[in-house]
Amino acid sequence: NAGVMQNPRHLVRRRGQEARLRCSPMKGHSHVYWYRQLPEEGLKFMVYLQKENIIDESGMPKERFSAEFPKEGPSILRIQQVVRGDSAAYFCASSPLVYTDTQYFGPGTRLTVL
Amino acid sequence: GESVGLHLPTLSVQEGDNSIINCAYSNSASDYFIWYKQESGKGPQFIIDIRSNMDKRQGQRVTVLLNKTVKHLSLQIAATQPGDSAVYFCAESPSGSARQLTFGSGTQLTVLP
């Protein structure tokens, strides 16, 4: 059973470009969470999704950031018009369909904005 | 605002000794706690969790203790090994939430030979 997969692992963008980060949850998991980690800090919650639904986006910046988890395919975190402050590691976590609290994390995408 | 924090940012222990990493939380509504290990360049790896109806839980070489009275959580690692060197995060989740986790700032554990 493969773990949570994220791609790309590293992404470099220039200011003003768009960044798309992908997350494939573990098999059988239908809950996806996105977190952001700045250097030498803990992870900060961004958004929680189930298939085709955004359940909690209280941690998402109001502008430029969006997330989706379609019926088919991976979850996407999209950042439009990136700025240098968006440089961070973005982690995706998933948990199973049956209600459980344990979240399993992917390896992360390290976004660098030049 | 309420937050999760760690007492010490760094901890160095001799190989073979026991390690204790501490964490304070302030959200009294939290009822679920997790310890994660994060190695450089990798995602957080689940170590052990505990619910608020327990005060102790043991895993393989690890024990988590929860003291709800003082809102304190600790992770004990027995016979610490070089492979245990990493940053350790505690995370908490309040009851009734969408189970978003609130992470502490982390403790860097270094195992000395």
CSV table of C-alpha atoms in Angstrom, one decimal:
chain,number,residue,atom,x,y,z
A,1,ASN,CA,0.0,0.0,0.0
A,2,ALA,CA,1.8,3.1,-1.2
A,3,GLY,CA,1.9,6.1,1.1
A,4,VAL,CA,0.7,9.6,0.4
A,5,MET,CA,2.3,10.8,-2.8
A,6,GLN,CA,3.0,14.4,-3.7
A,7,ASN,CA,4.5,15.9,-6.8
A,8,PRO,CA,6.5,17.7,-7.8
A,9,ARG,CA,8.9,17.3,-4.9
A,10,HIS,CA,10.6,20.6,-5.8
A,11,LEU,CA,9.0,23.5,-7.7
A,12,VAL,CA,10.6,26.8,-8.7
A,13,ARG,CA,8.5,29.6,-9.8
A,14,ARG,CA,9.1,33.3,-10.6
A,15,ARG,CA,7.0,36.0,-9.0
A,16,GLY,CA,3.6,36.2,-10.7
A,17,GLN,CA,3.5,32.7,-12.0
A,18,GLU,CA,1.2,29.9,-10.9
A,19,ALA,CA,2.1,26.9,-8.8
A,20,ARG,CA,0.2,23.7,-8.8
A,21,LEU,CA,0.9,21.1,-6.2
A,22,ARG,CA,-0.6,17.6,-6.4
A,23,CYS,CA,-1.4,15.1,-3.7
A,24,SER,CA,-2.6,11.5,-4.1
A,25,PRO,CA,-3.8,10.1,-0.8
A,26,MET,CA,-3.2,6.7,0.5
A,27,LYS,CA,-5.4,4.0,-1.0
A,28,GLY,CA,-8.7,3.9,0.7
A,29,HIS,CA,-8.3,7.4,2.1
A,30,SER,CA,-10.9,10.0,1.2
A,31,HIS,CA,-9.9,12.8,3.5
A,32,VAL,CA,-7.1,15.2,2.5
A,33,TYR,CA,-5.5,18.0,4.4
A,34,TRP,CA,-2.9,20.6,3.3
A,35,TYR,CA,-0.4,22.2,5.6
A,36,ARG,CA,2.4,24.7,5.0
A,37,GLN,CA,5.7,24.7,6.8
A,38,LEU,CA,8.1,27.6,6.9
A,39,PRO,CA,11.8,26.9,7.7
A,40,GLU,CA,12.3,25.9,11.3
A,41,GLU,CA,8.6,26.1,12.1
A,42,GLY,CA,5.8,23.7,12.7
A,43,LEU,CA,3.2,22.9,10.1
A,44,LYS,CA,0.2,25.3,9.8
A,45,PHE,CA,-3.2,23.9,8.7
A,46,MET,CA,-4.5,25.3,5.4
A,47,VAL,CA,-7.5,23.3,4.2
A,48,TYR,CA,-9.4,20.0,4.7
A,49,LEU,CA,-11.2,18.4,1.8
A,50,GLN,CA,-13.2,15.3,1.1
A,51,LYS,CA,-14.0,14.1,-2.4
A,52,GLU,CA,-15.6,17.0,-4.3
A,53,ASN,CA,-16.1,19.0,-1.1
A,54,ILE,CA,-14.1,21.6,0.9
A,55,ILE,CA,-14.9,20.9,4.5
A,56,ASP,CA,-12.7,23.5,6.3
A,57,GLU,CA,-10.6,26.2,4.6
A,58,SER,CA,-10.1,28.4,7.6
A,59,GLY,CA,-6.3,28.3,7.2
A,60,MET,CA,-6.2,29.3,3.6
A,61,PRO,CA,-5.2,32.8,2.6
A,62,LYS,CA,-8.2,34.7,1.2
A,63,GLU,CA,-6.6,35.5,-2.1
A,64,ARG,CA,-4.6,33.6,-4.7
A,65,PHE,CA,-4.9,30.2,-2.9
A,66,SER,CA,-7.4,27.5,-3.9
A,67,ALA,CA,-7.7,23.7,-3.4
A,68,GLU,CA,-9.8,21.0,-4.9
A,69,PHE,CA,-10.2,17.2,-4.5
A,70,PRO,CA,-12.1,16.0,-7.6
A,71,LYS,CA,-14.0,12.7,-7.8
A,72,GLU,CA,-11.2,11.3,-9.9
A,73,GLY,CA,-7.6,12.2,-9.6
A,74,PRO,CA,-5.3,13.9,-7.0
A,75,SER,CA,-6.0,16.8,-4.8
A,76,ILE,CA,-4.6,20.1,-6.2
A,77,LEU,CA,-3.4,23.1,-4.2
A,78,ARG,CA,-3.1,26.0,-6.6
A,79,ILE,CA,-1.3,29.3,-5.9
A,80,GLN,CA,-1.8,32.0,-8.3
A,81,GLN,CA,0.5,35.0,-8.9
A,82,VAL,CA,3.1,33.6,-6.4
A,83,VAL,CA,5.1,35.9,-4.3
A,84,ARG,CA,8.4,35.3,-2.4
A,85,GLY,CA,6.5,34.8,0.9
A,86,ASP,CA,4.8,31.8,-0.6
A,87,SER,CA,8.2,29.9,-0.5
A,88,ALA,CA,7.7,27.1,1.9
A,89,ALA,CA,7.2,23.3,2.1
A,90,TYR,CA,3.7,22.2,1.5
A,91,PHE,CA,2.6,19.0,2.9
A,92,CYS,CA,-0.5,16.9,2.2
A,93,ALA,CA,-1.9,14.4,4.7
A,94,SER,CA,-4.7,11.9,4.3
A,95,SER,CA,-6.9,9.8,6.6
A,96,PRO,CA,-9.3,6.9,5.8
A,97,LEU,CA,-13.0,7.0,4.9
A,98,VAL,CA,-14.0,5.6,8.2
A,99,TYR,CA,-13.8,8.4,10.8
A,100,THR,CA,-10.4,8.4,12.4
A,101,ASP,CA,-8.1,11.1,13.5
A,102,THR,CA,-4.7,9.8,12.4
A,103,GLN,CA,-3.3,11.7,9.5
A,104,TYR,CA,-0.5,10.3,7.4
A,105,PHE,CA,1.8,12.8,5.6
A,106,GLY,CA,3.4,12.8,2.2
A,107,PRO,CA,7.0,13.9,1.5
A,108,GLY,CA,6.0,17.5,0.7
A,109,THR,CA,6.5,19.9,-2.1
A,110,ARG,CA,9.2,22.5,-1.6
A,111,LEU,CA,8.2,25.7,-3.4
A,112,THR,CA,10.8,28.3,-4.1
A,113,VAL,CA,9.7,31.6,-5.6
A,114,LEU,CA,12.4,33.6,-7.2
B,1,GLY,CA,-4.7,32.8,20.8
B,2,GLU,CA,-4.4,29.2,21.9
B,3,SER,CA,-1.5,27.3,20.7
B,4,VAL,CA,0.7,24.3,21.2
B,5,GLY,CA,4.3,24.9,22.2
B,6,LEU,CA,7.4,23.0,23.2
B,7,HIS,CA,9.6,23.7,26.2
B,8,LEU,CA,13.0,23.2,24.6
B,9,PRO,CA,14.0,23.8,21.0
B,10,THR,CA,17.0,21.3,21.1
B,11,LEU,CA,17.8,18.2,23.0
B,12,SER,CA,21.1,16.2,22.8
B,13,VAL,CA,21.3,12.7,24.3
B,14,GLN,CA,23.9,9.9,24.4
B,15,GLU,CA,23.2,6.9,22.3
B,16,GLY,CA,21.5,4.3,24.5
B,17,ASP,CA,20.1,6.8,26.9
B,18,ASN,CA,16.4,7.6,27.2
B,19,SER,CA,15.0,10.8,25.7
B,20,ILE,CA,12.1,12.9,27.0
B,21,ILE,CA,10.6,15.6,24.8
B,22,ASN,CA,8.0,17.8,26.4
B,23,CYS,CA,5.1,19.8,25.0
B,24,ALA,CA,2.6,22.2,26.5
B,25,TYR,CA,-0.8,22.9,25.0
B,26,SER,CA,-3.3,25.5,26.0
B,27,ASN,CA,-6.5,24.5,24.2
B,28,SER,CA,-8.6,22.8,26.9
B,29,ALA,CA,-10.9,21.6,24.1
B,30,SER,CA,-8.2,19.4,22.7
B,31,ASP,CA,-9.0,15.7,23.0
B,32,TYR,CA,-6.5,14.1,20.6
B,33,PHE,CA,-2.7,14.4,20.6
B,34,ILE,CA,-0.1,13.1,18.2
B,35,TRP,CA,3.7,13.0,18.1
B,36,TYR,CA,5.4,13.2,14.7
B,37,LYS,CA,9.0,12.7,13.8
B,38,GLN,CA,10.4,14.7,10.9
B,39,GLU,CA,13.7,14.0,9.3
B,40,SER,CA,15.4,16.6,7.1
B,41,GLY,CA,13.7,17.0,3.8
B,42,LYS,CA,10.9,14.6,4.6
B,43,GLY,CA,7.3,14.7,5.7
B,44,PRO,CA,6.2,14.2,9.3
B,45,GLN,CA,6.1,10.5,10.3
B,46,PHE,CA,3.5,9.4,12.7
B,47,ILE,CA,5.0,8.0,15.9
B,48,ILE,CA,2.2,7.6,18.5
B,49,ASP,CA,-1.1,9.2,19.5
B,50,ILE,CA,-3.2,9.5,22.6
B,51,ARG,CA,-6.7,10.5,23.4
B,52,SER,CA,-7.7,12.6,26.4
B,53,ASN,CA,-9.4,9.7,28.1
B,54,MET,CA,-6.0,8.2,28.6
B,55,ASP,CA,-2.9,9.4,30.5
B,56,LYS,CA,-0.4,6.9,29.1
B,57,ARG,CA,0.1,5.0,25.9
B,58,GLN,CA,3.1,2.8,24.9
B,59,GLY,CA,4.4,1.8,21.5
B,60,GLN,CA,7.6,0.2,20.4
B,61,ARG,CA,10.4,2.0,22.4
B,62,VAL,CA,8.1,5.1,22.8
B,63,THR,CA,5.7,6.2,25.5
B,64,VAL,CA,3.4,9.2,25.4
B,65,LEU,CA,2.2,10.7,28.7
B,66,LEU,CA,-0.7,13.1,29.0
B,67,ASN,CA,-1.3,15.3,32.0
B,68,LYS,CA,-4.6,17.1,31.4
B,69,THR,CA,-4.4,19.0,34.7
B,70,VAL,CA,-1.4,21.0,33.6
B,71,LYS,CA,-2.0,20.6,29.9
B,72,HIS,CA,1.3,18.8,29.3
B,73,LEU,CA,2.3,16.1,26.9
B,74,SER,CA,5.6,14.2,26.7
B,75,LEU,CA,7.3,11.7,24.5
B,76,GLN,CA,9.7,9.2,26.0
B,77,ILE,CA,12.1,7.3,23.7
B,78,ALA,CA,13.8,4.4,25.3
B,79,ALA,CA,17.4,3.4,24.3
B,80,THR,CA,17.8,6.3,21.9
B,81,GLN,CA,19.5,5.4,18.6
B,82,PRO,CA,21.2,7.5,16.0
B,83,GLY,CA,18.2,7.0,13.7
B,84,ASP,CA,16.1,8.8,16.2
B,85,SER,CA,17.8,12.1,15.4
B,86,ALA,CA,15.1,14.3,13.9
B,87,VAL,CA,12.7,17.1,14.8
B,88,TYR,CA,9.8,16.0,16.9
B,89,PHE,CA,6.5,17.8,16.8
B,90,CYS,CA,3.5,17.4,19.0
B,91,ALA,CA,0.2,18.2,17.5
B,92,GLU,CA,-3.3,18.6,19.0
B,93,SER,CA,-6.8,18.5,17.7
B,94,PRO,CA,-9.9,19.9,19.5
B,95,SER,CA,-13.0,17.8,19.8
B,96,GLY,CA,-15.7,18.5,17.3
B,97,SER,CA,-13.4,20.0,14.8
B,98,ALA,CA,-12.7,18.9,11.2
B,99,ARG,CA,-9.7,17.4,12.8
B,100,GLN,CA,-7.2,20.0,11.6
B,101,LEU,CA,-4.0,19.6,13.6
B,102,THR,CA,-2.3,22.4,15.4
B,103,PHE,CA,1.5,21.8,15.5
B,104,GLY,CA,4.1,23.0,18.0
B,105,SER,CA,7.3,24.5,16.8
B,106,GLY,CA,9.3,21.3,17.2
B,107,THR,CA,12.3,20.0,19.2
B,108,GLN,CA,15.5,19.0,17.5
B,109,LEU,CA,16.7,15.7,19.0
B,110,THR,CA,20.4,14.9,18.4
B,111,VAL,CA,21.8,11.6,19.4
B,112,LEU,CA,25.4,11.6,20.3
B,113,PRO,CA,27.6,8.6,19.7
